[in-house]
Amino acid sequence: GDFYVVYRPERMAELFACASLHKLEPKRLCLLRHAPDRPVSLILVQLRKGAKPGLNWEELCLFDGHGKPTEQYKKLYHLS
């Protein structure tokens, strides 16, 4: 089955090491930023039990450089 987790980026290595011990393979990784010039604040990870290696990488930015919600934000919160 699939397991989804929201985690702090500075603890990603710990998450992947623990997942490996339990035969969970990371399949999707989304880096979440609040603004384009800001560091990643959260990671969203999909792990799958017993899956083959292969990771899809995505980035999500909630606000543009002027502080206005991005299209990704509007879609996420069903505002568009």
PDB file of N, CA and C in Angstrom:
ATOM      1  N   GLY A   1       0.799  -1.179   0.000  1.00  0.00           N
ATOM      2  CA  GLY A   1       0.000   0.000   0.000  1.00  0.00           C
ATOM      3  C   GLY A   1       0.851   1.256   0.000  1.00  0.00           C
ATOM      4  N   ASP A   2       0.215   2.366  -0.109  1.00  0.00           N
ATOM      5  CA  ASP A   2       0.887   3.657  -0.110  1.00  0.00           C
ATOM      6  C   ASP A   2       0.814   4.310   1.268  1.00  0.00           C
ATOM      7  N   PHE A   3       1.845   5.053   1.581  1.00  0.00           N
ATOM      8  CA  PHE A   3       1.942   5.795   2.833  1.00  0.00           C
ATOM      9  C   PHE A   3       2.371   7.214   2.470  1.00  0.00           C
ATOM     10  N   TYR A   4       1.643   8.203   2.951  1.00  0.00           N
ATOM     11  CA  TYR A   4       1.941   9.606   2.659  1.00  0.00           C
ATOM     12  C   TYR A   4       2.384  10.289   3.937  1.00  0.00           C
ATOM     13  N   VAL A   5       3.377  11.157   3.809  1.00  0.00           N
ATOM     14  CA  VAL A   5       3.891  11.844   4.986  1.00  0.00           C
ATOM     15  C   VAL A   5       4.259  13.282   4.623  1.00  0.00           C
ATOM     16  N   VAL A   6       4.023  14.182   5.565  1.00  0.00           N
ATOM     17  CA  VAL A   6       4.452  15.578   5.485  1.00  0.00           C
ATOM     18  C   VAL A   6       5.577  15.704   6.498  1.00  0.00           C
ATOM     19  N   TYR A   7       6.742  16.176   6.041  1.00  0.00           N
ATOM     20  CA  TYR A   7       7.927  16.135   6.896  1.00  0.00           C
ATOM     21  C   TYR A   7       8.755  17.392   6.721  1.00  0.00           C
ATOM     22  N   ARG A   8       9.627  17.668   7.671  1.00  0.00           N
ATOM     23  CA  ARG A   8      10.560  18.785   7.582  1.00  0.00           C
ATOM     24  C   ARG A   8      11.712  18.390   6.647  1.00  0.00           C
ATOM     25  N   PRO A   9      12.146  19.267   5.765  1.00  0.00           N
ATOM     26  CA  PRO A   9      13.188  18.910   4.804  1.00  0.00           C
ATOM     27  C   PRO A   9      14.526  18.535   5.451  1.00  0.00           C
ATOM     28  N   GLU A  10      14.837  19.136   6.583  1.00  0.00           N
ATOM     29  CA  GLU A  10      16.111  18.819   7.234  1.00  0.00           C
ATOM     30  C   GLU A  10      16.148  17.402   7.815  1.00  0.00           C
ATOM     31  N   ARG A  11      14.999  16.738   7.839  1.00  0.00           N
ATOM     32  CA  ARG A  11      14.935  15.363   8.364  1.00  0.00           C
ATOM     33  C   ARG A  11      14.656  14.338   7.271  1.00  0.00           C
ATOM     34  N   MET A  12      14.832  14.732   6.002  1.00  0.00           N
ATOM     35  CA  MET A  12      14.528  13.837   4.884  1.00  0.00           C
ATOM     36  C   MET A  12      15.398  12.576   4.907  1.00  0.00           C
ATOM     37  N   ALA A  13      16.689  12.703   5.193  1.00  0.00           N
ATOM     38  CA  ALA A  13      17.570  11.529   5.227  1.00  0.00           C
ATOM     39  C   ALA A  13      17.101  10.523   6.276  1.00  0.00           C
ATOM     40  N   GLU A  14      16.704  11.021   7.431  1.00  0.00           N
ATOM     41  CA  GLU A  14      16.180  10.160   8.499  1.00  0.00           C
ATOM     42  C   GLU A  14      14.911   9.440   8.052  1.00  0.00           C
ATOM     43  N   LEU A  15      14.027  10.156   7.373  1.00  0.00           N
ATOM     44  CA  LEU A  15      12.784   9.570   6.870  1.00  0.00           C
ATOM     45  C   LEU A  15      13.067   8.453   5.883  1.00  0.00           C
ATOM     46  N   PHE A  16      13.941   8.708   4.903  1.00  0.00           N
ATOM     47  CA  PHE A  16      14.227   7.697   3.885  1.00  0.00           C
ATOM     48  C   PHE A  16      14.951   6.488   4.467  1.00  0.00           C
ATOM     49  N   ALA A  17      15.829   6.699   5.444  1.00  0.00           N
ATOM     50  CA  ALA A  17      16.522   5.582   6.090  1.00  0.00           C
ATOM     51  C   ALA A  17      15.528   4.695   6.847  1.00  0.00           C
ATOM     52  N   CYS A  18      14.617   5.324   7.573  1.00  0.00           N
ATOM     53  CA  CYS A  18      13.601   4.574   8.319  1.00  0.00           C
ATOM     54  C   CYS A  18      12.661   3.847   7.366  1.00  0.00           C
ATOM     55  N   ALA A  19      12.278   4.515   6.293  1.00  0.00           N
ATOM     56  CA  ALA A  19      11.387   3.896   5.300  1.00  0.00           C
ATOM     57  C   ALA A  19      12.035   2.660   4.704  1.00  0.00           C
ATOM     58  N   SER A  20      13.319   2.746   4.405  1.00  0.00           N
ATOM     59  CA  SER A  20      14.036   1.613   3.822  1.00  0.00           C
ATOM     60  C   SER A  20      14.026   0.398   4.743  1.00  0.00           C
ATOM     61  N   LEU A  21      14.161   0.636   6.034  1.00  0.00           N
ATOM     62  CA  LEU A  21      14.122  -0.464   7.011  1.00  0.00           C
ATOM     63  C   LEU A  21      12.787  -1.207   6.970  1.00  0.00           C
ATOM     64  N   HIS A  22      11.735  -0.505   6.590  1.00  0.00           N
ATOM     65  CA  HIS A  22      10.390  -1.091   6.554  1.00  0.00           C
ATOM     66  C   HIS A  22       9.933  -1.408   5.132  1.00  0.00           C
ATOM     67  N   LYS A  23      10.900  -1.463   4.203  1.00  0.00           N
ATOM     68  CA  LYS A  23      10.641  -1.827   2.805  1.00  0.00           C
ATOM     69  C   LYS A  23       9.668  -0.868   2.119  1.00  0.00           C
ATOM     70  N   LEU A  24       9.749   0.420   2.497  1.00  0.00           N
ATOM     71  CA  LEU A  24       8.948   1.459   1.862  1.00  0.00           C
ATOM     72  C   LEU A  24       9.843   2.226   0.901  1.00  0.00           C
ATOM     73  N   GLU A  25       9.439   2.303  -0.350  1.00  0.00           N
ATOM     74  CA  GLU A  25      10.216   2.985  -1.385  1.00  0.00           C
ATOM     75  C   GLU A  25       9.588   4.338  -1.689  1.00  0.00           C
ATOM     76  N   PRO A  26      10.386   5.423  -1.641  1.00  0.00           N
ATOM     77  CA  PRO A  26       9.840   6.734  -2.007  1.00  0.00           C
ATOM     78  C   PRO A  26       9.482   6.770  -3.494  1.00  0.00           C
ATOM     79  N   LYS A  27       8.266   7.179  -3.814  1.00  0.00           N
ATOM     80  CA  LYS A  27       7.802   7.233  -5.203  1.00  0.00           C
ATOM     81  C   LYS A  27       7.588   8.665  -5.687  1.00  0.00           C
ATOM     82  N   ARG A  28       7.111   9.540  -4.810  1.00  0.00           N
ATOM     83  CA  ARG A  28       6.888  10.956  -5.163  1.00  0.00           C
ATOM     84  C   ARG A  28       7.422  11.828  -4.042  1.00  0.00           C
ATOM     85  N   LEU A  29       8.097  12.895  -4.436  1.00  0.00           N
ATOM     86  CA  LEU A  29       8.629  13.862  -3.487  1.00  0.00           C
ATOM     87  C   LEU A  29       8.240  15.243  -3.977  1.00  0.00           C
ATOM     88  N   CYS A  30       7.564  16.009  -3.144  1.00  0.00           N
ATOM     89  CA  CYS A  30       7.177  17.373  -3.489  1.00  0.00           C
ATOM     90  C   CYS A  30       7.823  18.323  -2.483  1.00  0.00           C
ATOM     91  N   LEU A  31       8.581  19.279  -3.021  1.00  0.00           N
ATOM     92  CA  LEU A  31       9.211  20.299  -2.192  1.00  0.00           C
ATOM     93  C   LEU A  31       8.283  21.499  -2.135  1.00  0.00           C
ATOM     94  N   LEU A  32       7.893  21.915  -0.954  1.00  0.00           N
ATOM     95  CA  LEU A  32       6.947  23.012  -0.795  1.00  0.00           C
ATOM     96  C   LEU A  32       7.667  24.260  -0.298  1.00  0.00           C
ATOM     97  N   ARG A  33       7.493  25.354  -1.056  1.00  0.00           N
ATOM     98  CA  ARG A  33       8.037  26.661  -0.685  1.00  0.00           C
ATOM     99  C   ARG A  33       6.873  27.625  -0.514  1.00  0.00           C
ATOM    100  N   HIS A  34       7.045  28.587   0.363  1.00  0.00           N
ATOM    101  CA  HIS A  34       6.006  29.605   0.516  1.00  0.00           C
ATOM    102  C   HIS A  34       6.161  30.715  -0.504  1.00  0.00           C
ATOM    103  N   ALA A  35       7.385  30.940  -0.989  1.00  0.00           N
ATOM    104  CA  ALA A  35       7.651  31.953  -2.019  1.00  0.00           C
ATOM    105  C   ALA A  35       8.870  31.498  -2.821  1.00  0.00           C
ATOM    106  N   PRO A  36       9.010  31.957  -4.052  1.00  0.00           N
ATOM    107  CA  PRO A  36      10.110  31.493  -4.903  1.00  0.00           C
ATOM    108  C   PRO A  36      11.503  31.726  -4.321  1.00  0.00           C
ATOM    109  N   ASP A  37      11.667  32.781  -3.559  1.00  0.00           N
ATOM    110  CA  ASP A  37      12.977  33.106  -3.009  1.00  0.00           C
ATOM    111  C   ASP A  37      13.185  32.560  -1.592  1.00  0.00           C
ATOM    112  N   ARG A  38      12.268  31.760  -1.113  1.00  0.00           N
ATOM    113  CA  ARG A  38      12.335  31.189   0.241  1.00  0.00           C
ATOM    114  C   ARG A  38      12.818  29.750   0.182  1.00  0.00           C
ATOM    115  N   PRO A  39      13.422  29.263   1.269  1.00  0.00           N
ATOM    116  CA  PRO A  39      13.855  27.861   1.298  1.00  0.00           C
ATOM    117  C   PRO A  39      12.647  26.917   1.367  1.00  0.00           C
ATOM    118  N   VAL A  40      12.889  25.672   1.075  1.00  0.00           N
ATOM    119  CA  VAL A  40      11.844  24.644   1.182  1.00  0.00           C
ATOM    120  C   VAL A  40      11.442  24.540   2.648  1.00  0.00           C
ATOM    121  N   SER A  41      10.128  24.588   2.911  1.00  0.00           N
ATOM    122  CA  SER A  41       9.662  24.546   4.302  1.00  0.00           C
ATOM    123  C   SER A  41       9.079  23.193   4.692  1.00  0.00           C
ATOM    124  N   LEU A  42       8.555  22.459   3.721  1.00  0.00           N
ATOM    125  CA  LEU A  42       8.007  21.122   3.980  1.00  0.00           C
ATOM    126  C   LEU A  42       8.287  20.232   2.784  1.00  0.00           C
ATOM    127  N   ILE A  43       8.339  18.931   3.045  1.00  0.00           N
ATOM    128  CA  ILE A  43       8.367  17.964   1.956  1.00  0.00           C
ATOM    129  C   ILE A  43       7.140  17.073   2.092  1.00  0.00           C
ATOM    130  N   LEU A  44       6.558  16.745   0.973  1.00  0.00           N
ATOM    131  CA  LEU A  44       5.419  15.833   0.920  1.00  0.00           C
ATOM    132  C   LEU A  44       5.922  14.587   0.199  1.00  0.00           C
ATOM    133  N   VAL A  45       5.777  13.433   0.824  1.00  0.00           N
ATOM    134  CA  VAL A  45       6.361  12.213   0.285  1.00  0.00           C
ATOM    135  C   VAL A  45       5.304  11.115   0.194  1.00  0.00           C
ATOM    136  N   GLN A  46       5.304  10.426  -0.953  1.00  0.00           N
ATOM    137  CA  GLN A  46       4.494   9.211  -1.128  1.00  0.00           C
ATOM    138  C   GLN A  46       5.469   8.047  -1.111  1.00  0.00           C
ATOM    139  N   LEU A  47       5.242   7.093  -0.208  1.00  0.00           N
ATOM    140  CA  LEU A  47       6.061   5.886  -0.111  1.00  0.00           C
ATOM    141  C   LEU A  47       5.185   4.683  -0.433  1.00  0.00           C
ATOM    142  N   ARG A  48       5.779   3.669  -1.054  1.00  0.00           N
ATOM    143  CA  ARG A  48       5.011   2.482  -1.425  1.00  0.00           C
ATOM    144  C   ARG A  48       5.728   1.227  -0.923  1.00  0.00           C
ATOM    145  N   LYS A  49       4.990   0.370  -0.268  1.00  0.00           N
ATOM    146  CA  LYS A  49       5.531  -0.878   0.273  1.00  0.00           C
ATOM    147  C   LYS A  49       5.953  -1.820  -0.851  1.00  0.00           C
ATOM    148  N   GLY A  50       7.222  -2.267  -0.809  1.00  0.00           N
ATOM    149  CA  GLY A  50       7.716  -3.256  -1.749  1.00  0.00           C
ATOM    150  C   GLY A  50       7.879  -2.788  -3.182  1.00  0.00           C
ATOM    151  N   ALA A  51       7.876  -1.496  -3.430  1.00  0.00           N
ATOM    152  CA  ALA A  51       7.966  -0.972  -4.806  1.00  0.00           C
ATOM    153  C   ALA A  51       9.406  -0.976  -5.311  1.00  0.00           C
ATOM    154  N   LYS A  52       9.533  -0.924  -6.627  1.00  0.00           N
ATOM    155  CA  LYS A  52      10.846  -0.801  -7.245  1.00  0.00           C
ATOM    156  C   LYS A  52      11.318   0.648  -7.132  1.00  0.00           C
ATOM    157  N   PRO A  53      12.637   0.882  -7.190  1.00  0.00           N
ATOM    158  CA  PRO A  53      13.150   2.255  -7.134  1.00  0.00           C
ATOM    159  C   PRO A  53      12.637   3.109  -8.286  1.00  0.00           C
ATOM    160  N   GLY A  54      12.473   4.364  -8.034  1.00  0.00           N
ATOM    161  CA  GLY A  54      12.009   5.329  -9.031  1.00  0.00           C
ATOM    162  C   GLY A  54      11.275   6.447  -8.327  1.00  0.00           C
ATOM    163  N   LEU A  55      11.825   7.658  -8.413  1.00  0.00           N
ATOM    164  CA  LEU A  55      11.284   8.778  -7.668  1.00  0.00           C
ATOM    165  C   LEU A  55      10.904   9.901  -8.615  1.00  0.00           C
ATOM    166  N   ASN A  56       9.677  10.383  -8.522  1.00  0.00           N
ATOM    167  CA  ASN A  56       9.225  11.568  -9.257  1.00  0.00           C
ATOM    168  C   ASN A  56       9.363  12.772  -8.331  1.00  0.00           C
ATOM    169  N   TRP A  57       9.938  13.832  -8.861  1.00  0.00           N
ATOM    170  CA  TRP A  57      10.277  15.030  -8.093  1.00  0.00           C
ATOM    171  C   TRP A  57       9.386  16.173  -8.542  1.00  0.00           C
ATOM    172  N   GLU A  58       8.766  16.879  -7.626  1.00  0.00           N
ATOM    173  CA  GLU A  58       7.891  18.017  -7.939  1.00  0.00           C
ATOM    174  C   GLU A  58       8.247  19.181  -7.021  1.00  0.00           C
ATOM    175  N   GLU A  59       7.874  20.375  -7.431  1.00  0.00           N
ATOM    176  CA  GLU A  59       8.018  21.542  -6.563  1.00  0.00           C
ATOM    177  C   GLU A  59       6.692  22.282  -6.536  1.00  0.00           C
ATOM    178  N   LEU A  60       6.366  22.829  -5.390  1.00  0.00           N
ATOM    179  CA  LEU A  60       5.130  23.570  -5.206  1.00  0.00           C
ATOM    180  C   LEU A  60       5.463  24.874  -4.496  1.00  0.00           C
ATOM    181  N   CYS A  61       5.052  25.977  -5.083  1.00  0.00           N
ATOM    182  CA  CYS A  61       5.274  27.297  -4.489  1.00  0.00           C
ATOM    183  C   CYS A  61       3.901  27.920  -4.247  1.00  0.00           C
ATOM    184  N   LEU A  62       3.644  28.340  -3.023  1.00  0.00           N
ATOM    185  CA  LEU A  62       2.322  28.835  -2.657  1.00  0.00           C
ATOM    186  C   LEU A  62       2.069  30.284  -3.059  1.00  0.00           C
ATOM    187  N   PHE A  63       3.098  31.133  -3.012  1.00  0.00           N
ATOM    188  CA  PHE A  63       2.927  32.550  -3.318  1.00  0.00           C
ATOM    189  C   PHE A  63       3.994  33.006  -4.307  1.00  0.00           C
ATOM    190  N   ASP A  64       3.651  33.973  -5.158  1.00  0.00           N
ATOM    191  CA  ASP A  64       4.624  34.500  -6.111  1.00  0.00           C
ATOM    192  C   ASP A  64       5.519  35.536  -5.425  1.00  0.00           C
ATOM    193  N   GLY A  65       6.404  36.146  -6.179  1.00  0.00           N
ATOM    194  CA  GLY A  65       7.340  37.117  -5.629  1.00  0.00           C
ATOM    195  C   GLY A  65       6.694  38.359  -5.047  1.00  0.00           C
ATOM    196  N   HIS A  66       5.423  38.607  -5.372  1.00  0.00           N
ATOM    197  CA  HIS A  66       4.697  39.770  -4.852  1.00  0.00           C
ATOM    198  C   HIS A  66       3.754  39.408  -3.701  1.00  0.00           C
ATOM    199  N   GLY A  67       3.805  38.146  -3.259  1.00  0.00           N
ATOM    200  CA  GLY A  67       2.969  37.714  -2.144  1.00  0.00           C
ATOM    201  C   GLY A  67       1.565  37.296  -2.528  1.00  0.00           C
ATOM    202  N   LYS A  68       1.298  37.195  -3.831  1.00  0.00           N
ATOM    203  CA  LYS A  68      -0.036  36.782  -4.282  1.00  0.00           C
ATOM    204  C   LYS A  68      -0.074  35.269  -4.450  1.00  0.00           C
ATOM    205  N   PRO A  69      -1.205  34.634  -4.164  1.00  0.00           N
ATOM    206  CA  PRO A  69      -1.324  33.184  -4.321  1.00  0.00           C
ATOM    207  C   PRO A  69      -1.048  32.747  -5.768  1.00  0.00           C
ATOM    208  N   THR A  70      -0.285  31.670  -5.912  1.00  0.00           N
ATOM    209  CA  THR A  70       0.010  31.124  -7.237  1.00  0.00           C
ATOM    210  C   THR A  70      -1.160  30.285  -7.736  1.00  0.00           C
ATOM    211  N   GLU A  71      -1.112  29.931  -8.997  1.00  0.00           N
ATOM    212  CA  GLU A  71      -2.140  29.046  -9.562  1.00  0.00           C
ATOM    213  C   GLU A  71      -2.132  27.698  -8.849  1.00  0.00           C
ATOM    214  N   GLN A  72      -0.948  27.222  -8.462  1.00  0.00           N
ATOM    215  CA  GLN A  72      -0.857  25.963  -7.724  1.00  0.00           C
ATOM    216  C   GLN A  72      -1.596  26.071  -6.394  1.00  0.00           C
ATOM    217  N   TYR A  73      -1.431  27.191  -5.711  1.00  0.00           N
ATOM    218  CA  TYR A  73      -2.124  27.435  -4.451  1.00  0.00           C
ATOM    219  C   TYR A  73      -3.632  27.437  -4.665  1.00  0.00           C
ATOM    220  N   LYS A  74      -4.084  28.165  -5.673  1.00  0.00           N
ATOM    221  CA  LYS A  74      -5.525  28.250  -5.955  1.00  0.00           C
ATOM    222  C   LYS A  74      -6.108  26.878  -6.273  1.00  0.00           C
ATOM    223  N   LYS A  75      -5.361  26.087  -7.038  1.00  0.00           N
ATOM    224  CA  LYS A  75      -5.844  24.746  -7.381  1.00  0.00           C
ATOM    225  C   LYS A  75      -5.897  23.864  -6.133  1.00  0.00           C
ATOM    226  N   LEU A  76      -4.859  23.949  -5.308  1.00  0.00           N
ATOM    227  CA  LEU A  76      -4.785  23.152  -4.088  1.00  0.00           C
ATOM    228  C   LEU A  76      -5.941  23.441  -3.148  1.00  0.00           C
ATOM    229  N   TYR A  77      -6.315  24.727  -3.051  1.00  0.00           N
ATOM    230  CA  TYR A  77      -7.382  25.146  -2.148  1.00  0.00           C
ATOM    231  C   TYR A  77      -8.711  25.373  -2.865  1.00  0.00           C
ATOM    232  N   HIS A  78      -8.823  24.864  -4.095  1.00  0.00           N
ATOM    233  CA  HIS A  78     -10.059  24.918  -4.878  1.00  0.00           C
ATOM    234  C   HIS A  78     -10.594  26.351  -5.020  1.00  0.00           C
ATOM    235  N   LEU A  79      -9.694  27.285  -5.352  1.00  0.00           N
ATOM    236  CA  LEU A  79     -10.074  28.689  -5.497  1.00  0.00           C
ATOM    237  C   LEU A  79     -10.144  29.136  -6.956  1.00  0.00           C
ATOM    238  N   SER A  80      -9.746  28.290  -7.883  1.00  0.00           N
ATOM    239  CA  SER A  80      -9.764  28.734  -9.285  1.00  0.00           C
ATOM    240  C   SER A  80     -10.929  28.166 -10.051  1.00  0.00           C
TER     241      SER A  80
END
